[in-house]
């Protein structure tokens, strides 16, 4: 019997015969900044971005699971495009956008119009595993005392799109929708919509986030951690490191120190479940930043990491 699934696996693991390079522009999907409220890193690690530009070898490349979820993302995006066409609001998709003032290039998922205002808007489609309670509750706000909130990298991405649209004379597009689709199809309520716009306060530009609450009313908040200046300042920092061929410091930690864990637990930044597991066996139940765990320069199954093997 022909093993179809084995053939799929081999196909997913196949390397591309082409080796290509792209112009080293900044990318909204790789957006990053330091929080204006506590200076903590948000989004992409500056060292990871540097290593991408310098083409360091990946120690933890995308595995089969991630490749399949990436393909699921493309399929769900196609589904959303078809839905937009059927309800009559579709204009275009995969729209290239380049901001020469800040040397940023990106691609907008879907351009459409809002039938309530007849204004043009953009939708960025994201998919996630809604069967994971933690993932679903952090997005939809279904957990105790939790407000719905988009994932930080996604918010940075669409905020950057809005800045690019403004900088390139496309101010008529004032909103980017973040549409999260639950790929597990566990519940339609796991699908969630945010709408992001620019808001200025005391000369500082922040992302304003809108969403529908459980009663269908629109709620709004401003994320004061993220600013226009913070994003462009960190991009400038990256440019300086690249030009001088200096390895930037890491923004995240693969393994927290005991002191950091105790402090974070006291501040309720680490759950009791995770803390108790660490207490029981700190060598096996390591606590650190997920960005390091999933980074392509992070540790592979043998424990080797391109990033953490480098001399500081």
Short mmCIF file of C-alpha atoms in Angstrom, two decimals:
data_model
loop_
_atom_site.label_atom_id
_atom_site.label_comp_id
_atom_site.label_asym_id
_atom_site.label_seq_id
_atom_site.Cartn_x
_atom_site.Cartn_y
_atom_site.Cartn_z
CA UNK A 1 0.00 0.00 0.00
CA UNK A 2 1.32 3.44 -0.94
CA UNK A 3 2.01 5.42 2.24
CA UNK A 4 0.36 8.74 1.43
CA UNK A 5 1.15 10.39 4.76
CA UNK A 6 4.81 9.41 4.53
CA UNK A 7 4.89 10.97 1.08
CA UNK A 8 3.38 14.17 2.53
CA UNK A 9 6.03 14.21 5.26
CA UNK A 10 8.88 13.77 2.77
CA UNK A 11 7.45 16.51 0.59
CA UNK A 12 7.20 18.92 3.52
CA UNK A 13 10.81 18.19 4.49
CA UNK A 14 12.11 18.71 0.97
CA UNK A 15 14.49 21.63 0.56
CA UNK A 16 13.92 24.19 -2.15
CA UNK A 17 16.42 23.93 -5.03
CA UNK A 18 16.57 27.73 -5.20
CA UNK A 19 18.67 29.94 -2.98
CA UNK A 20 17.39 33.50 -3.11
CA UNK A 21 18.12 36.76 -1.33
CA UNK A 22 15.82 39.70 -0.76
CA UNK A 23 16.65 43.37 -0.35
CA UNK A 24 17.30 44.04 3.31
CA UNK A 25 14.35 46.26 4.14
CA UNK A 26 12.53 46.39 7.42
CA UNK A 27 9.37 44.26 7.45
CA UNK A 28 6.09 44.78 9.36
CA UNK A 29 6.00 41.03 10.09
CA UNK A 30 9.32 41.49 11.89
CA UNK A 31 8.29 44.65 13.75
CA UNK A 32 9.72 45.29 17.19
CA UNK A 33 10.04 47.96 19.85
CA UNK A 34 10.77 48.52 23.50
CA UNK A 35 7.71 49.29 25.61
CA UNK A 36 7.24 52.97 26.37
CA UNK A 37 5.78 52.02 29.77
CA UNK A 38 8.37 49.58 31.17
CA UNK A 39 11.05 49.28 28.42
CA UNK A 40 10.41 45.55 28.01
CA UNK A 41 10.92 44.13 24.47
CA UNK A 42 7.83 43.65 22.32
CA UNK A 43 7.80 41.69 19.07
CA UNK A 44 10.82 40.36 17.23
CA UNK A 45 14.15 39.98 19.02
CA UNK A 46 16.69 42.43 17.61
CA UNK A 47 19.36 39.72 17.52
CA UNK A 48 17.08 37.38 15.57
CA UNK A 49 16.38 40.19 13.06
CA UNK A 50 20.12 40.83 12.74
CA UNK A 51 20.83 37.14 12.18
CA UNK A 52 18.16 37.04 9.47
CA UNK A 53 19.81 39.90 7.62
CA UNK A 54 23.29 38.38 8.01
CA UNK A 55 21.94 34.98 6.92
CA UNK A 56 23.11 32.93 9.90
CA UNK A 57 22.33 29.20 9.64
CA UNK A 58 19.15 28.14 11.42
CA UNK A 59 19.62 25.61 14.21
CA UNK A 60 15.87 25.19 14.76
CA UNK A 61 14.26 25.46 11.31
CA UNK A 62 10.52 25.27 10.76
CA UNK A 63 9.31 21.72 11.45
CA UNK A 64 6.51 19.76 9.82
CA UNK A 65 3.89 20.96 12.30
CA UNK A 66 4.72 24.62 11.70
CA UNK A 67 4.76 24.09 7.94
CA UNK A 68 1.30 22.55 8.10
CA UNK A 69 -0.07 25.40 10.25
CA UNK A 70 1.48 27.90 7.84
CA UNK A 71 -0.31 26.17 4.97
CA UNK A 72 -3.51 26.21 7.04
CA UNK A 73 -3.06 29.98 7.32
CA UNK A 74 -2.93 30.33 3.54
CA UNK A 75 -6.06 28.20 3.15
CA UNK A 76 -7.98 30.21 5.73
CA UNK A 77 -6.87 33.46 4.09
CA UNK A 78 -8.23 32.18 0.76
CA UNK A 79 -11.49 31.29 2.53
CA UNK A 80 -11.77 34.80 3.97
CA UNK A 81 -11.08 36.31 0.53
CA UNK A 82 -13.92 34.24 -0.93
CA UNK A 83 -16.22 35.34 1.89
CA UNK A 84 -15.39 38.99 1.18
CA UNK A 85 -16.18 38.43 -2.49
CA UNK A 86 -19.51 36.77 -1.70
CA UNK A 87 -20.64 39.56 0.64
CA UNK A 88 -19.53 42.13 -1.92
CA UNK A 89 -16.77 44.09 -0.15
CA UNK A 90 -13.64 42.64 -1.80
CA UNK A 91 -11.30 44.90 -3.79
CA UNK A 92 -7.87 43.22 -3.91
CA UNK A 93 -5.47 40.98 -1.99
CA UNK A 94 -1.70 40.49 -1.55
CA UNK A 95 -1.19 44.22 -2.11
CA UNK A 96 2.47 45.24 -2.05
CA UNK A 97 3.32 48.29 0.05
CA UNK A 98 6.66 50.09 0.31
CA UNK A 99 7.53 53.05 2.50
CA UNK A 100 10.72 54.71 1.16
CA UNK A 101 10.78 57.19 4.05
CA UNK A 102 11.47 54.39 6.55
CA UNK A 103 12.75 51.68 4.19
CA UNK A 104 9.95 49.25 5.07
CA UNK A 105 8.30 46.79 2.67
CA UNK A 106 5.28 44.59 3.29
CA UNK A 107 2.20 43.00 1.80
CA UNK A 108 -1.40 43.69 2.81
CA UNK A 109 -3.58 40.57 2.97
CA UNK A 110 -6.90 42.04 1.79
CA UNK A 111 -8.03 45.47 0.62
CA UNK A 112 -11.78 45.98 0.92
CA UNK A 113 -14.38 48.58 1.74
CA UNK A 114 -16.54 49.03 4.79
CA UNK A 115 -20.21 48.92 3.67
CA UNK A 116 -21.25 50.99 6.69
CA UNK A 117 -18.94 53.91 5.83
CA UNK A 118 -17.98 53.13 2.20
CA UNK A 119 -14.38 53.80 3.22
CA UNK A 120 -11.46 51.56 2.26
CA UNK A 121 -10.01 49.30 4.95
CA UNK A 122 -7.45 46.49 5.18
CA UNK A 123 -7.81 43.05 6.76
CA UNK A 124 -4.88 41.00 8.02
CA UNK A 125 -5.86 37.34 8.46
CA UNK A 126 -4.36 35.25 11.26
CA UNK A 127 -5.14 31.68 12.27
CA UNK A 128 -4.56 30.03 15.63
CA UNK A 129 -5.46 26.92 17.60
CA UNK A 130 -8.65 27.87 19.41
CA UNK A 131 -8.82 24.45 21.10
CA UNK A 132 -5.97 25.69 23.30
CA UNK A 133 -7.77 27.40 26.19
CA UNK A 134 -4.89 29.74 27.00
CA UNK A 135 -4.56 30.87 23.37
CA UNK A 136 -8.30 31.41 22.97
CA UNK A 137 -8.83 33.20 26.29
CA UNK A 138 -5.92 35.60 25.78
CA UNK A 139 -7.38 36.67 22.43
CA UNK A 140 -11.09 36.72 23.22
CA UNK A 141 -10.80 37.79 26.84
CA UNK A 142 -12.80 34.83 28.07
CA UNK A 143 -10.52 34.32 31.05
CA UNK A 144 -11.11 35.92 34.45
CA UNK A 145 -10.61 39.71 34.37
CA UNK A 146 -9.09 39.48 30.89
CA UNK A 147 -9.65 42.03 28.16
CA UNK A 148 -9.57 40.83 24.54
CA UNK A 149 -6.23 41.70 22.96
CA UNK A 150 -4.43 40.83 19.72
CA UNK A 151 -1.06 39.12 19.87
CA UNK A 152 1.75 41.64 20.29
CA UNK A 153 3.62 40.76 17.05
CA UNK A 154 0.36 41.05 15.08
CA UNK A 155 -0.51 44.40 16.65
CA UNK A 156 2.97 45.71 15.86
CA UNK A 157 2.59 44.47 12.28
CA UNK A 158 -0.71 46.22 11.53
CA UNK A 159 0.35 49.37 13.43
CA UNK A 160 3.37 49.50 11.12
CA UNK A 161 1.09 49.07 8.09
CA UNK A 162 -0.93 52.09 9.22
CA UNK A 163 2.22 54.17 9.61
CA UNK A 164 3.35 53.10 6.13
CA UNK A 165 -0.03 53.99 4.63
CA UNK A 166 0.13 57.42 6.24
CA UNK A 167 3.72 57.99 5.14
CA UNK A 168 2.96 57.07 1.52
CA UNK A 169 -0.06 59.36 1.11
CA UNK A 170 -2.71 56.71 1.67
CA UNK A 171 -4.29 58.39 4.69
CA UNK A 172 -7.78 57.55 3.39
CA UNK A 173 -7.18 54.01 4.68
CA UNK A 174 -7.41 54.60 8.40
CA UNK A 175 -8.19 51.12 9.70
CA UNK A 176 -6.61 47.67 9.58
CA UNK A 177 -8.72 44.77 10.81
CA UNK A 178 -7.02 41.85 12.54
CA UNK A 179 -9.18 38.81 11.88
CA UNK A 180 -8.33 35.70 13.92
CA UNK A 181 -9.70 32.39 12.60
CA UNK A 182 -9.78 29.31 14.84
CA UNK A 183 -8.25 26.61 12.64
CA UNK A 184 -9.56 23.90 15.00
CA UNK A 185 -13.15 25.04 14.30
CA UNK A 186 -13.89 24.36 17.96
CA UNK A 187 -16.36 27.22 18.28
CA UNK A 188 -17.36 30.12 16.06
CA UNK A 189 -16.93 32.41 19.07
CA UNK A 190 -13.21 31.62 18.98
CA UNK A 191 -13.01 33.63 15.76
CA UNK A 192 -12.33 37.22 16.72
CA UNK A 193 -12.02 40.64 15.10
CA UNK A 194 -9.99 43.64 16.15
CA UNK A 195 -9.76 46.93 14.28
CA UNK A 196 -6.64 49.07 14.71
CA UNK A 197 -6.13 52.74 13.91
CA UNK A 198 -3.66 55.51 14.70
CA UNK A 199 -4.35 57.90 17.56
CA UNK A 200 -2.22 60.84 18.66
CA UNK A 201 -1.96 62.05 22.24
CA UNK A 202 0.43 64.83 23.31
CA UNK A 203 2.35 64.48 20.07
CA UNK A 204 2.82 60.71 20.44
CA UNK A 205 1.21 58.21 18.02
CA UNK A 206 -0.20 55.00 19.51
CA UNK A 207 -2.32 52.10 18.20
CA UNK A 208 -6.00 52.31 19.07
CA UNK A 209 -7.76 48.94 19.25
CA UNK A 210 -11.49 48.28 18.81
CA UNK A 211 -13.40 45.03 19.33
CA UNK A 212 -16.95 43.77 19.88
CA UNK A 213 -17.80 42.75 23.43
CA UNK A 214 -20.16 39.91 24.38
CA UNK A 215 -23.16 42.19 23.88
CA UNK A 216 -22.03 43.23 20.41
CA UNK A 217 -21.02 46.72 21.55
CA UNK A 218 -17.78 48.25 20.28
CA UNK A 219 -15.13 48.72 22.97
CA UNK A 220 -11.98 50.78 22.47
CA UNK A 221 -8.63 51.08 24.18
CA UNK A 222 -5.20 52.54 23.42
CA UNK A 223 -2.07 50.43 23.84
CA UNK A 224 0.29 52.93 25.43
CA UNK A 225 3.21 50.48 25.36
CA UNK A 226 3.62 50.85 21.59
CA UNK A 227 4.51 54.11 19.85
CA UNK A 228 5.58 55.21 16.38
CA UNK A 229 8.84 56.55 17.78
CA UNK A 230 9.61 53.29 19.61
CA UNK A 231 9.24 51.20 16.44
CA UNK A 232 11.35 53.44 14.21
CA UNK A 233 13.94 53.91 16.95
CA UNK A 234 14.48 50.17 17.24
CA UNK A 235 14.67 49.83 13.45
CA UNK A 236 17.39 52.48 13.53
CA UNK A 237 19.21 50.52 16.26
CA UNK A 238 19.13 47.42 14.04
CA UNK A 239 20.50 49.42 11.10
CA UNK A 240 23.42 50.58 13.25
CA UNK A 241 24.26 47.04 14.36
CA UNK A 242 24.11 45.80 10.74
CA UNK A 243 26.25 48.64 9.37
CA UNK A 244 28.91 48.10 12.04
CA UNK A 245 28.63 44.29 11.92
CA UNK A 246 28.08 44.20 15.66
CA UNK A 247 26.07 41.37 17.19
CA UNK A 248 23.13 42.89 19.11
CA UNK A 249 22.21 41.72 22.61
CA UNK A 250 19.34 39.26 23.00
CA UNK A 251 15.96 40.68 23.88
CA UNK A 252 14.71 37.45 25.44
CA UNK A 253 15.97 34.69 27.72
CA UNK A 254 15.99 30.97 27.01
CA UNK A 255 16.11 30.27 30.74
CA UNK A 256 15.19 32.64 33.55
CA UNK A 257 17.34 32.79 36.66
CA UNK A 258 15.87 31.55 39.94
CA UNK A 259 15.58 35.15 41.12
CA UNK A 260 13.72 36.18 37.95
CA UNK A 261 11.27 33.29 38.33
CA UNK A 262 10.56 34.07 41.98
CA UNK A 263 10.08 37.77 41.17
CA UNK A 264 7.80 37.04 38.20
CA UNK A 265 5.75 34.59 40.25
CA UNK A 266 5.32 37.17 43.01
CA UNK A 267 4.17 39.67 40.36
CA UNK A 268 1.73 37.05 38.98
CA UNK A 269 3.56 36.99 35.64
CA UNK A 270 4.01 33.20 35.95
CA UNK A 271 1.11 30.87 36.70
CA UNK A 272 1.04 28.76 39.86
CA UNK A 273 0.86 25.64 37.68
CA UNK A 274 4.05 26.49 35.78
CA UNK A 275 5.80 27.67 38.95
CA UNK A 276 4.99 24.50 40.89
CA UNK A 277 6.23 22.32 38.02
CA UNK A 278 9.49 24.27 37.99
CA UNK A 279 9.82 23.92 41.75
CA UNK A 280 9.35 20.15 41.48
CA UNK A 281 12.06 19.72 38.83
CA UNK A 282 13.78 22.92 37.64
CA UNK A 283 16.11 21.06 35.26
CA UNK A 284 13.29 19.50 33.23
CA UNK A 285 10.62 22.19 33.65
CA UNK A 286 12.69 25.13 32.49
CA UNK A 287 10.97 28.53 32.36
CA UNK A 288 12.02 31.12 29.81
CA UNK A 289 10.71 33.27 26.99
CA UNK A 290 8.73 31.44 24.31
CA UNK A 291 10.41 33.63 21.69
CA UNK A 292 13.68 31.77 22.31
CA UNK A 293 12.02 28.35 22.28
CA UNK A 294 10.42 28.94 18.87
CA UNK A 295 13.24 31.00 17.36
CA UNK A 296 14.84 29.41 14.31
CA UNK A 297 18.22 30.20 15.86
CA UNK A 298 17.18 28.59 19.15
CA UNK A 299 17.93 25.08 20.43
CA UNK A 300 17.14 22.06 18.27
CA UNK A 301 16.31 18.56 19.54
CA UNK A 302 20.00 17.96 20.28
CA UNK A 303 20.18 21.15 22.32
CA UNK A 304 22.36 23.14 19.89
CA UNK A 305 21.47 26.78 19.28
CA UNK A 306 23.10 29.05 16.71
CA UNK A 307 22.23 32.09 18.81
CA UNK A 308 23.33 30.78 22.18
CA UNK A 309 26.55 29.29 20.78
CA UNK A 310 27.84 32.70 19.70
CA UNK A 311 30.55 34.49 21.66
CA UNK A 312 29.22 37.64 23.26
#
